Coordinates of C-alpha atoms and ligand atoms in Angstrom, one line a residue:
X1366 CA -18.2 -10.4 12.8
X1367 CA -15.6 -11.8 15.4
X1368 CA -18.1 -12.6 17.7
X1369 CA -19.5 -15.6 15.3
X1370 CA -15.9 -16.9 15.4
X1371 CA -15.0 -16.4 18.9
X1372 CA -17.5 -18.3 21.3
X1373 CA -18.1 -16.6 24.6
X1374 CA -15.4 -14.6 24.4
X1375 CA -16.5 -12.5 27.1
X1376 CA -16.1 -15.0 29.2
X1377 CA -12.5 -15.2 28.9
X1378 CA -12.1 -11.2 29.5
X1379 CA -13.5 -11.2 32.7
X1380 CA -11.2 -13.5 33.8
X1381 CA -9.1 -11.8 37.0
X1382 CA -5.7 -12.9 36.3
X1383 CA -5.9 -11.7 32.1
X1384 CA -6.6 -8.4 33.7
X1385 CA -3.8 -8.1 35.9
X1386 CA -1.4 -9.3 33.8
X1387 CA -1.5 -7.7 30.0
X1388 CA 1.0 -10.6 28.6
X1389 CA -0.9 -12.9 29.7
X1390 CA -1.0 -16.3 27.7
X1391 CA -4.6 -16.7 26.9
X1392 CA -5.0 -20.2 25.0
X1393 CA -8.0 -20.6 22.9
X1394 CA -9.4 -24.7 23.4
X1395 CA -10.8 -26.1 20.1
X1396 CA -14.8 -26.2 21.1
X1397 CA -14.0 -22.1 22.2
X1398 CA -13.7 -20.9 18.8
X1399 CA -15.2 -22.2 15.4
X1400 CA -11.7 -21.4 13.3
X1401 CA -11.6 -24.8 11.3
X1402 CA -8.4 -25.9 10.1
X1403 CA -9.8 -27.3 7.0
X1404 CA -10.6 -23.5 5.3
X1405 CA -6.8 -23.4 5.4
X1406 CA -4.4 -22.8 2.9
X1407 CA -2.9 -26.9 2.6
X1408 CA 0.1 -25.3 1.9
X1409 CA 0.4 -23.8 5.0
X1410 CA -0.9 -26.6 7.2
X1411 CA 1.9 -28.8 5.6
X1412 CA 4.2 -25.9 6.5
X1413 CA 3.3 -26.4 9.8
X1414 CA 2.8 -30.2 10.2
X1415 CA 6.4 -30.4 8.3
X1416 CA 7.8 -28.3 11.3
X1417 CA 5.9 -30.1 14.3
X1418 CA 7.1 -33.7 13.1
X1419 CA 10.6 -32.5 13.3
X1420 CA 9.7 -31.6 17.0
X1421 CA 9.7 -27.6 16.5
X1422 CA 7.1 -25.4 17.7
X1423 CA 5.2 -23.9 14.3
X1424 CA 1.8 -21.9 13.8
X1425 CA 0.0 -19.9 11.7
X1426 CA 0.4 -16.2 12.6
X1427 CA -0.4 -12.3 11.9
X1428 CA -3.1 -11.5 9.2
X1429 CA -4.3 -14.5 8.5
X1430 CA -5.6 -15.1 11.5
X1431 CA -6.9 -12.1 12.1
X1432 CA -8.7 -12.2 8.7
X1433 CA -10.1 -14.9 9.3
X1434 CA -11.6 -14.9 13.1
X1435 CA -13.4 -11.8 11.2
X1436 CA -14.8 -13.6 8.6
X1437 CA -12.4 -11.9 6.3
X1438 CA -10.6 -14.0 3.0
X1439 CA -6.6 -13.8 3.9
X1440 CA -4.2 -12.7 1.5
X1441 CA -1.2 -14.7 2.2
X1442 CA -0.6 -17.1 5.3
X1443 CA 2.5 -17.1 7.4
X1444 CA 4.3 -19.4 9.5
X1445 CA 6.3 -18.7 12.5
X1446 CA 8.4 -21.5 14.5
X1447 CA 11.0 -21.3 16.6
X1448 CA 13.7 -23.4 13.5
X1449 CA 16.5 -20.9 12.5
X1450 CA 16.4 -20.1 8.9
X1451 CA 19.1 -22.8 8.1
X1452 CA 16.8 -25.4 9.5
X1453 CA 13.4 -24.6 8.0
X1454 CA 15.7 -24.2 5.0
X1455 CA 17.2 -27.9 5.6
X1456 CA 13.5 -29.2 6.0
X1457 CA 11.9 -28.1 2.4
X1458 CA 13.3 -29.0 -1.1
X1459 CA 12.4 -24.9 -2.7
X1460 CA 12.7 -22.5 -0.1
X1461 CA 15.4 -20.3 0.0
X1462 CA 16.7 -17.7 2.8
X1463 CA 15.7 -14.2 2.4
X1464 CA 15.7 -10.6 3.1
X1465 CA 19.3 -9.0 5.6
X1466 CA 17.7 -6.7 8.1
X1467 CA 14.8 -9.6 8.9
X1468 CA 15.8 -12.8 7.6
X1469 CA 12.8 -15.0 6.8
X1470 CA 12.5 -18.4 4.7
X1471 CA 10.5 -18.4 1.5
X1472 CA 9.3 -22.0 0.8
X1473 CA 7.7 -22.1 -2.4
X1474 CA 5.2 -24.5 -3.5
X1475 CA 3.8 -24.7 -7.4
X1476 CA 2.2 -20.5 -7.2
X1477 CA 2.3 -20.7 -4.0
X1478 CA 4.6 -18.9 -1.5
X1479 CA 4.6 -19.5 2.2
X1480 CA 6.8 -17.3 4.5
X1481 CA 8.2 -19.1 7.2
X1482 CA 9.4 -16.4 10.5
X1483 CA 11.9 -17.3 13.2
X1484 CA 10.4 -16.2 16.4
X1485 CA 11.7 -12.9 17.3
X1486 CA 13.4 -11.7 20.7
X1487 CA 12.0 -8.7 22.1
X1488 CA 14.0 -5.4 20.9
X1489 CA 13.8 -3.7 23.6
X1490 CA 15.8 -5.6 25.4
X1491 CA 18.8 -4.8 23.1
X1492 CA 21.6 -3.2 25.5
X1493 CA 21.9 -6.7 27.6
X1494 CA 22.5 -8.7 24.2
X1495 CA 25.9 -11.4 24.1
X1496 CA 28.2 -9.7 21.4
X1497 CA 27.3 -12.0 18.9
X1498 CA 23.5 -11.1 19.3
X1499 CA 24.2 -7.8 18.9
X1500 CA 25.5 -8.3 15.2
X1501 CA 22.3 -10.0 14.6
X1502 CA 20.4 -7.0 15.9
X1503 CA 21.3 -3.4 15.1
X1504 CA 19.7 -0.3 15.5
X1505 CA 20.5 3.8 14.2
X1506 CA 20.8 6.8 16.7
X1507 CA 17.1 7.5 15.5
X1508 CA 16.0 4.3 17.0
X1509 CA 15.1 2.4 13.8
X1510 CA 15.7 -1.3 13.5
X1511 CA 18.4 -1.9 10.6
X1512 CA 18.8 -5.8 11.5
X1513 CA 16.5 -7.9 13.7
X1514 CA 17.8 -11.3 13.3
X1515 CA 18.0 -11.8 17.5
X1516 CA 15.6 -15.6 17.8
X1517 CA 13.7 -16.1 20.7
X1518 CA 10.2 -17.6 22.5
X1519 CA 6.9 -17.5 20.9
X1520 CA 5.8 -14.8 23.8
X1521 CA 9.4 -12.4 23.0
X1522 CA 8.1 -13.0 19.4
X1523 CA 4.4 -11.7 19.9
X1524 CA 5.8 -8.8 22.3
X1525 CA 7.8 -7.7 19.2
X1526 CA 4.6 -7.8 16.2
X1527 CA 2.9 -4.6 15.4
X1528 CA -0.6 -4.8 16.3
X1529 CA -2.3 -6.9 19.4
X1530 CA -4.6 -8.2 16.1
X1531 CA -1.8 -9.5 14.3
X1532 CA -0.1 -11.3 17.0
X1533 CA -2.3 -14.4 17.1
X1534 CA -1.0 -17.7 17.2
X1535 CA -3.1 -20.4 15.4
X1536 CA -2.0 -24.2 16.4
X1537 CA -4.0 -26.4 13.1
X1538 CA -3.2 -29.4 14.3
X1539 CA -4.0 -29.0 18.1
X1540 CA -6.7 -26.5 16.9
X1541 CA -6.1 -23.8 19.8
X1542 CA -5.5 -20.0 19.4
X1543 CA -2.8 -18.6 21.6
X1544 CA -3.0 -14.5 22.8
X1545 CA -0.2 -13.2 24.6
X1546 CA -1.6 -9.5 24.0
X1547 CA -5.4 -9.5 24.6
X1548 CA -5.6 -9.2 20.5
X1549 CA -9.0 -11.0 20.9
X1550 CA -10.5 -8.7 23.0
X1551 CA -9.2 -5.5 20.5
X1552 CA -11.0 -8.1 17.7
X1553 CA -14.1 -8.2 19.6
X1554 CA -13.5 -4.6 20.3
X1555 CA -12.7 -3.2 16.8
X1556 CA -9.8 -1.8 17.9
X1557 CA -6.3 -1.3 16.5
X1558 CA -3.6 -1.2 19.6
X1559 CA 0.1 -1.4 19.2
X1560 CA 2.0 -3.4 21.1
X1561 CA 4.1 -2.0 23.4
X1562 CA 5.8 1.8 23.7
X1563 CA 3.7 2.9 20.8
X1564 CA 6.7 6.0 20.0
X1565 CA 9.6 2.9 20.6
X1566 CA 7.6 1.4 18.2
X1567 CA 6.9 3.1 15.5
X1568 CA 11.0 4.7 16.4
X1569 CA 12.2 1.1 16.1
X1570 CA 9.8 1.0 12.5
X1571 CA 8.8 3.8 10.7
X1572 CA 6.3 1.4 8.5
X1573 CA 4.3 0.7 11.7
X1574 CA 2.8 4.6 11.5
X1575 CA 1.3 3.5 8.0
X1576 CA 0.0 -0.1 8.9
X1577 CA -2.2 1.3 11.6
X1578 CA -3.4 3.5 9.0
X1579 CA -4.0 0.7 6.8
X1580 CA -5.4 -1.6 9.0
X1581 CA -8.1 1.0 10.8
X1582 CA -9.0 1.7 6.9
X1583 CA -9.0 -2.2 5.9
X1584 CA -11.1 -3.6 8.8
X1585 CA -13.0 0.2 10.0
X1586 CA -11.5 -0.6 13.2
X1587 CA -11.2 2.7 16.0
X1588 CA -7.7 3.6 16.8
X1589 CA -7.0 3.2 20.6
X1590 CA -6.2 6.6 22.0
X1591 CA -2.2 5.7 23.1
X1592 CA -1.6 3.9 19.9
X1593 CA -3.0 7.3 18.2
X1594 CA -1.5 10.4 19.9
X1595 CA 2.0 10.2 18.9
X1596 CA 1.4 9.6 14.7
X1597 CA 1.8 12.9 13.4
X1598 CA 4.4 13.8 15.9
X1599 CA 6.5 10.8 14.7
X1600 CA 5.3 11.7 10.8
X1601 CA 8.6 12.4 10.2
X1602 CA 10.4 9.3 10.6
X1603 CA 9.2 7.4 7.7
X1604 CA 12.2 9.5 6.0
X1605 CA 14.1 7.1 7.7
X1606 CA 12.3 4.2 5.6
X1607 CA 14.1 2.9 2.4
X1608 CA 12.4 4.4 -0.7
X1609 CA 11.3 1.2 -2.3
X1610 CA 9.8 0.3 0.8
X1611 CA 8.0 2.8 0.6
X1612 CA 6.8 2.7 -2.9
X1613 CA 5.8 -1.0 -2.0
X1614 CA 3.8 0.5 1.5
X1615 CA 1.9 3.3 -0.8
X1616 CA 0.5 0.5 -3.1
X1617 CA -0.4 -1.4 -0.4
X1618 CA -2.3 1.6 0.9
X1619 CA -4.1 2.8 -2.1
X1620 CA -4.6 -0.5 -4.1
X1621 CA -6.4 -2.7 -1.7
X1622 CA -9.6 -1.8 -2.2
X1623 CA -9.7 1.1 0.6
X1624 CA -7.5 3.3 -0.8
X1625 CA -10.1 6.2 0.1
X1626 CA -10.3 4.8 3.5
X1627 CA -6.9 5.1 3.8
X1628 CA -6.0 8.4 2.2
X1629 CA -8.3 10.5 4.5
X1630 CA -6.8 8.4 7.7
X1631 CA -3.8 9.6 6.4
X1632 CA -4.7 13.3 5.9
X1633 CA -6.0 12.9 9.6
X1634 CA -3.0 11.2 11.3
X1635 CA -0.2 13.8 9.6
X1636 CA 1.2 11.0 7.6
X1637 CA -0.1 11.7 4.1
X1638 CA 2.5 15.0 4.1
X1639 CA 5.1 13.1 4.2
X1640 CA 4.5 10.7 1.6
X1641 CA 2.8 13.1 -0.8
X1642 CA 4.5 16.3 0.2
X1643 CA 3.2 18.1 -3.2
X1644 CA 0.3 16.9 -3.4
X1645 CA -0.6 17.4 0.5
X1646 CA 0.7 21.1 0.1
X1647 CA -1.6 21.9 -2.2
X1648 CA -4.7 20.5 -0.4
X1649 CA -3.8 22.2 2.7
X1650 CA -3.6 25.3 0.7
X1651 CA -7.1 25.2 0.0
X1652 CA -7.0 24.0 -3.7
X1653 CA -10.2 22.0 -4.0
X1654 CA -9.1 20.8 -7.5
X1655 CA -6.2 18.6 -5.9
X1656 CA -8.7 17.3 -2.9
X1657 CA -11.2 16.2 -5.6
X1658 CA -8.8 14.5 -8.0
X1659 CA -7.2 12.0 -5.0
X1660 CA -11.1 11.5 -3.5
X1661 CA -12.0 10.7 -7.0
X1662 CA -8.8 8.5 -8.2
X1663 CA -9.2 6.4 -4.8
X1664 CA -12.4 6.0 -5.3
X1665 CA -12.5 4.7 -9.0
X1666 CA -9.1 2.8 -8.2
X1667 CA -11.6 1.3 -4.9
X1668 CA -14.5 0.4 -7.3
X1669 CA -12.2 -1.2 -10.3
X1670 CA -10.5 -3.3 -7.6
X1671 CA -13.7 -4.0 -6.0
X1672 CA -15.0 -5.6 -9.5
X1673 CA -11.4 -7.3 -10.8
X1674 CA -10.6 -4.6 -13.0
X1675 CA -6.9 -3.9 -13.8
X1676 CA -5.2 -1.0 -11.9
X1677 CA -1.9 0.6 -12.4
X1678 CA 0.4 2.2 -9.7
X1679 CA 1.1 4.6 -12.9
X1680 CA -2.4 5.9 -12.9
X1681 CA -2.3 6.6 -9.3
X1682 CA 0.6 8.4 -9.0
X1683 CA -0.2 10.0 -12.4
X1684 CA -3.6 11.2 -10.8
X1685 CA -2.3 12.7 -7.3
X1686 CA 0.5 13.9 -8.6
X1687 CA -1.4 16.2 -11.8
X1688 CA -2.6 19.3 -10.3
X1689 CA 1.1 19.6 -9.1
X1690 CA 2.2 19.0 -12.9
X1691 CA -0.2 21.6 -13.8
X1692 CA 1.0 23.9 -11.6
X1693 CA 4.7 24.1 -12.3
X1694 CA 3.8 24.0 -16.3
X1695 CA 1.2 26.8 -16.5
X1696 CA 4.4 28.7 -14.7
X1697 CA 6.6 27.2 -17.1
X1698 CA 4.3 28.5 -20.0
X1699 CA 3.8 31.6 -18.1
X1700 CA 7.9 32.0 -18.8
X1701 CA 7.3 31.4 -22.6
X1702 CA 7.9 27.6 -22.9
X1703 CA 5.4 25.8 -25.1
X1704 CA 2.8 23.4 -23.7
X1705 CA 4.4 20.6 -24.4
X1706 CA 7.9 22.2 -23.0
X1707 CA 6.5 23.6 -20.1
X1708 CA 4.6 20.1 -18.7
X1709 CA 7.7 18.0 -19.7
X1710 CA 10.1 20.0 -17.4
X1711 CA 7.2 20.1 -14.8
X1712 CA 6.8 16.0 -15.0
X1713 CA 10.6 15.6 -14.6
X1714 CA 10.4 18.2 -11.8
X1715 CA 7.6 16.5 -9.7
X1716 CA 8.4 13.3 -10.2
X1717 CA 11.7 14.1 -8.9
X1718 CA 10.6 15.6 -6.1
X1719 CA 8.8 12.4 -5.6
X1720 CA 11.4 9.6 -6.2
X1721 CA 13.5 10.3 -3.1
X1722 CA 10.4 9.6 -0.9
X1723 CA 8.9 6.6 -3.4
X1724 CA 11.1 4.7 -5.5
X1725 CA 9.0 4.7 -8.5
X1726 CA 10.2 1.8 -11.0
X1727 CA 11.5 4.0 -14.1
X1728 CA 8.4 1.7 -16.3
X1729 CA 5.8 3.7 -14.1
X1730 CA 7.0 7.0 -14.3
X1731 CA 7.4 6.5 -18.2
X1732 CA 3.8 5.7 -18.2
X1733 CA 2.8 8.4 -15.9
X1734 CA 4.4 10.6 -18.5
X1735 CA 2.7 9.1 -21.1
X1736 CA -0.6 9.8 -19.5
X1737 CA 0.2 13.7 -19.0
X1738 CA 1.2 14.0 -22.3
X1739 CA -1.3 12.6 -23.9
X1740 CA -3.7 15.0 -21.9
X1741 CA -2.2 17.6 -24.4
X1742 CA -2.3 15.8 -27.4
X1743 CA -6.3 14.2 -26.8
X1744 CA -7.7 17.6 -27.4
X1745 CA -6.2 17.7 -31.0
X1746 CA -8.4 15.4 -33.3
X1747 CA -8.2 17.0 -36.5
X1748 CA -7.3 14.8 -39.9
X1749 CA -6.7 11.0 -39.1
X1750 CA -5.2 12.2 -35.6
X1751 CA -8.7 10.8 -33.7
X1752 CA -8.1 7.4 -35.4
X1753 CA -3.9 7.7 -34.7
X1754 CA -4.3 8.8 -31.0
X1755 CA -7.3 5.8 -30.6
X1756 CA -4.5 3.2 -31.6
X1757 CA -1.8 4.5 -29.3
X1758 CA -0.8 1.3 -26.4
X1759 CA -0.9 3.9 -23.9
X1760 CA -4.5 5.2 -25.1
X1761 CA -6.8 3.7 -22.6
X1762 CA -5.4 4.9 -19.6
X1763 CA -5.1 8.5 -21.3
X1764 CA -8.9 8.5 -21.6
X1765 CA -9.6 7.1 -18.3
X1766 CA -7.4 10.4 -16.8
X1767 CA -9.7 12.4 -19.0
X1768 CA -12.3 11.4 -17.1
X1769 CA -11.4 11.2 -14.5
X1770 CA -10.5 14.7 -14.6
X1771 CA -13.7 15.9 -15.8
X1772 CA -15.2 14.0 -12.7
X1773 CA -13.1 15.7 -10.4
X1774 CA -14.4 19.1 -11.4
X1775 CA -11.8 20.1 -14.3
X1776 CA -13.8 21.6 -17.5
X1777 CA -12.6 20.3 -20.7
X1778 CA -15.6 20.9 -23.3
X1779 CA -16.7 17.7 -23.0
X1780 CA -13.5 16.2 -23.9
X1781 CA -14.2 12.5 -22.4
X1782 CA -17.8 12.0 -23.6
X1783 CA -16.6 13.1 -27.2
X1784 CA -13.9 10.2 -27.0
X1785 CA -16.7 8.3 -25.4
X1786 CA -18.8 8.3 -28.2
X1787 CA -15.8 8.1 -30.8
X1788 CA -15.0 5.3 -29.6
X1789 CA -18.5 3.2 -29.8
X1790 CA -19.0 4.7 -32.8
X1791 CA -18.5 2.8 -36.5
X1792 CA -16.4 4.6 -38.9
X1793 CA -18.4 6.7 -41.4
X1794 CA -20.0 8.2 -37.5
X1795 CA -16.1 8.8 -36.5
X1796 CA -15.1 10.8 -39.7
X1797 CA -18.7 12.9 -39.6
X1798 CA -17.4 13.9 -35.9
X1799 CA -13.8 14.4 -37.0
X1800 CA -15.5 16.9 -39.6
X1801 CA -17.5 18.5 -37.0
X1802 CA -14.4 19.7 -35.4
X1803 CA -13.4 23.3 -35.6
X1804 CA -9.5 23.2 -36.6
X1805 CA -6.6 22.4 -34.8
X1806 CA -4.7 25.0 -36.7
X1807 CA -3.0 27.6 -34.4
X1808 CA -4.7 30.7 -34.9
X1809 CA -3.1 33.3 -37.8
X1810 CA -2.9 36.2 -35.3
X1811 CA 0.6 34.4 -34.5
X1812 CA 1.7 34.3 -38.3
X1813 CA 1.1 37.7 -38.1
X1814 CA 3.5 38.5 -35.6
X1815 CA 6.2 36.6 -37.1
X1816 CA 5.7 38.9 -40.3
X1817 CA 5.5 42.2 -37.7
X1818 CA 8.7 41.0 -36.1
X1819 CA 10.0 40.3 -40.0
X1820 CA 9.6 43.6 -40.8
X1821 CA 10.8 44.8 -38.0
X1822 CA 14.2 43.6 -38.1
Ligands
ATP3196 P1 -1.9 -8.4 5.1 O1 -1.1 -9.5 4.6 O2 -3.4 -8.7 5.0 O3 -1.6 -7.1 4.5 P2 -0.6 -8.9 7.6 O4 -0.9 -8.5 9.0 O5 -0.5 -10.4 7.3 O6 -1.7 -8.2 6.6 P3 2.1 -8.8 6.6 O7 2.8 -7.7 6.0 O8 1.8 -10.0 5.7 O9 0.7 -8.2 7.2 O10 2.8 -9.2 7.9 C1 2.6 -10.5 8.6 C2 2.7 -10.3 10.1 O11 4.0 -9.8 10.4 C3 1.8 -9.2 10.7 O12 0.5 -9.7 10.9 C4 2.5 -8.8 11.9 O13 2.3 -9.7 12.9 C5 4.0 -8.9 11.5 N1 4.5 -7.6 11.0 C6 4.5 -7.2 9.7 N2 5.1 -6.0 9.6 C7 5.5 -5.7 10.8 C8 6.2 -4.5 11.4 N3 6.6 -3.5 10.6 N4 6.5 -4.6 12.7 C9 6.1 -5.6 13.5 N5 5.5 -6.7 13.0 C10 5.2 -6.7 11.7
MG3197 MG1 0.0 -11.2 5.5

């Protein structure tokens, strides 16, 4: 698809001197490439014009670019100039300064939002900083980043992005394409390259390990061999990542429409294990339920996305979190706890064995809850408790887990397709299936206990 955008691109790579030298500044001329300025967010070009008149250097950057030489709708556009925060704040009436570690400038326009990025100075470079630039950049024993606020060139800022495909510099009013890290030719290529040391890297930024993931799942792009070998070795420093960060990655990763993609990517680069340690244990122990019900949650969560349908981070995590739930509970029961006692403690369990990796908001594990309990309670729909249970706000999304369930291989007496039909059906058809039950009563054997145990004592 990049090769419609990028005229004779070819050409440009069998150019001597880009060969020798891989930060080479490769400028794109207007009649080179068919990007078009006017398929631009106006927002963003104003951004940018805004900045150029007050004699700063300012382009469109990162994904999308990228998303667009490919043909590809962006998500969001961002700016990046070499104005300080103060000044790009100075320079537009609602934008405000945010964020500590990576300070950026939000400039806010009706819905829209456009983030504005000082160029970066190269980290690497970090023991030969003035004092003062060293409180502006800081970084832990481990190697990770804690502030990066140390300005620089447009070439120290494009040495310092993540991937060679999202370091492209887009000039919309001189309508040229600037490439310091042959991210053109990895377009053309299909191929996703980090820039630089790729185990500095992803040491400097934990995140980095899970946007190659995402972006070789969002594009179908190959993984260059370098950029690949060190992942699962370096696995383990995403526990260096805050945990809301990391909430926010995972829902990046699994509700974007390739959340399938990007699951088994995971699986395959080491990385899943240490966002989903539960969950991943179980897999790797062979339990084909707990493969089935991620494939299956990814892939309805992929298809609902794919036609505007609503999803919920609560369903997700509710899904590959259940056969862990299950798990712990049957042992709970196993111990003498009723159902309902025994899944409770094994919800607060798992999900706290989750929180310290993702910050869950507290409103999405309630739901999750919610879901699991109603799995109990769905199977019980004696008297008016069909018609009760129907009405319940949290209903819906307790089906959907039925089915998807079932889908996934689980057997529940054809639990979903009675609430299937329950559900389209009028009400005298509702109360002749309610009557069709058998009871919900618990069976008399345990009366007769109690009166065993009475006499007994
Ligand atoms: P999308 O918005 O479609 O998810 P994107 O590439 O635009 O993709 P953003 O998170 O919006 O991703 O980031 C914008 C740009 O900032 C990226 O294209 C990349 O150049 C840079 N960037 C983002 N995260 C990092 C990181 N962890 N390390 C280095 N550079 C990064
Ligand atoms: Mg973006």
């Amino acid at each position: 698809m990049a090769t419609i955008v990028l005229k004779r691109l070819s050409k440009f790579f069998n150019r001597d001197a880009l060969q020798q030298d891989a930060v080479n500044h490769l400028v794109m001329q207007p009649h080179e490439h068919s990007l078009n300025p006017k398929v631009l967010c106006n927002r963003a070009l104003e951004v940018v014009r805004v900045l150029q008149d007050n004699h700063f250097e300012a382009y469109l950057v990162g994904g999308c670019i990228r998303d667009l030489l490919l043909g590809l709708n962006p998500k969001d556009f961002d700016v990046a100039t070499n104005a300080e925060p103060h000044e790009v704040k100075h320079l537009f009436r609602r934008s405000r300064i945010v964020g500590r570690r990576f300070q950026i400038v939000h400039v806010q326009f009706g819905r829209t939002l456009i983030e504005v990025t000082t160029f970066r100075s190269n980290s690497t470079k970090i023991n030969n900083l003035s004092k003062n630039k060293n409180r502006r950049l800081q970084q832990s024993a481990s190697g990770l980043l804690t502030r990066d606020n140390v300005f620089g060139s447009i070439k120290d800022d494009a040495s310092r992005r993540d991937l060679t495909i999202n370091a492209l510099y887009y000039d919309p009013v001189k309508n040229t394409i600037h490439d310091f890290s042959q991210g053109l030719k990895d377009l053309d290529d299909r191929t996703i390259r980090i820039i630089g040391d790729p185990a500095t890297r992803y040491r400097e930024d934990p995140v980095r390990l899970l946007r190659v993931a995402r972006f070789a799942a969002k594009l179908g792009f190959n993984v260059d061999s370098k950029t690949l070998n060190p992942m699962a070795k370096m696995a383990e420093n995403l526990s260096h990542v805050s945990t809301p960060r990391m909430f926010d990655e995972t829902l990046k990763l699994f509700m974007s429409g390739q959340g399938l993609a990007s699951f088994r990517l995971l699986a395959e680069y080491g990385l899943f294990a240490q966002i989903m340690p539960q969950a991943s244990r179980l897999i790797e122990q062979g339990d084909h339920f707990a493969s089935r019900i991620v494939e299956q949650a990814l892939t309805n969560t992929d298809l609902r996305i794919r036609s505007k349908k609503k999803v919920t981070p609560a369903f997700i995590y509710a899904a590959l979190l259940w056969p862990s739930v299950q798990k712990i509970a049957l042992d709970y029961e196993n111990q003498g706890h009723s159902p309902s006692l025994a899944l409770n403690k094994a919800a607060s369990e798992v999900i706290g064995n989750q929180i310290p990796i993702t910050a869950i908001p507290r409103r999405f594990t309630v739901a999750m809850r919610e879901i699991w309990s109603l799995q109990l309670m769905l199977p019980k729909r004696g008297g008016n408790k069909a018609k009760r249970l129907s009405e319940h706000p949290r209903f819906r999304a307790a089906y959907d887990f039925t089915l998807l369930r079932e889908q996934a291989g689980e057997s529940l007496n054809g639990l979903g397709d009675w609430w299937t039909t329950y559900q389209e059906a009028g009400e005298d058809k509702q109360q002749e299936m309610v009557e069709m039950l058998p009871s919900d009563r618990p069976r008399k054997r345990r009366s007769r206990r109690r009166k065993h145990q009475k006499t007994d004592a």
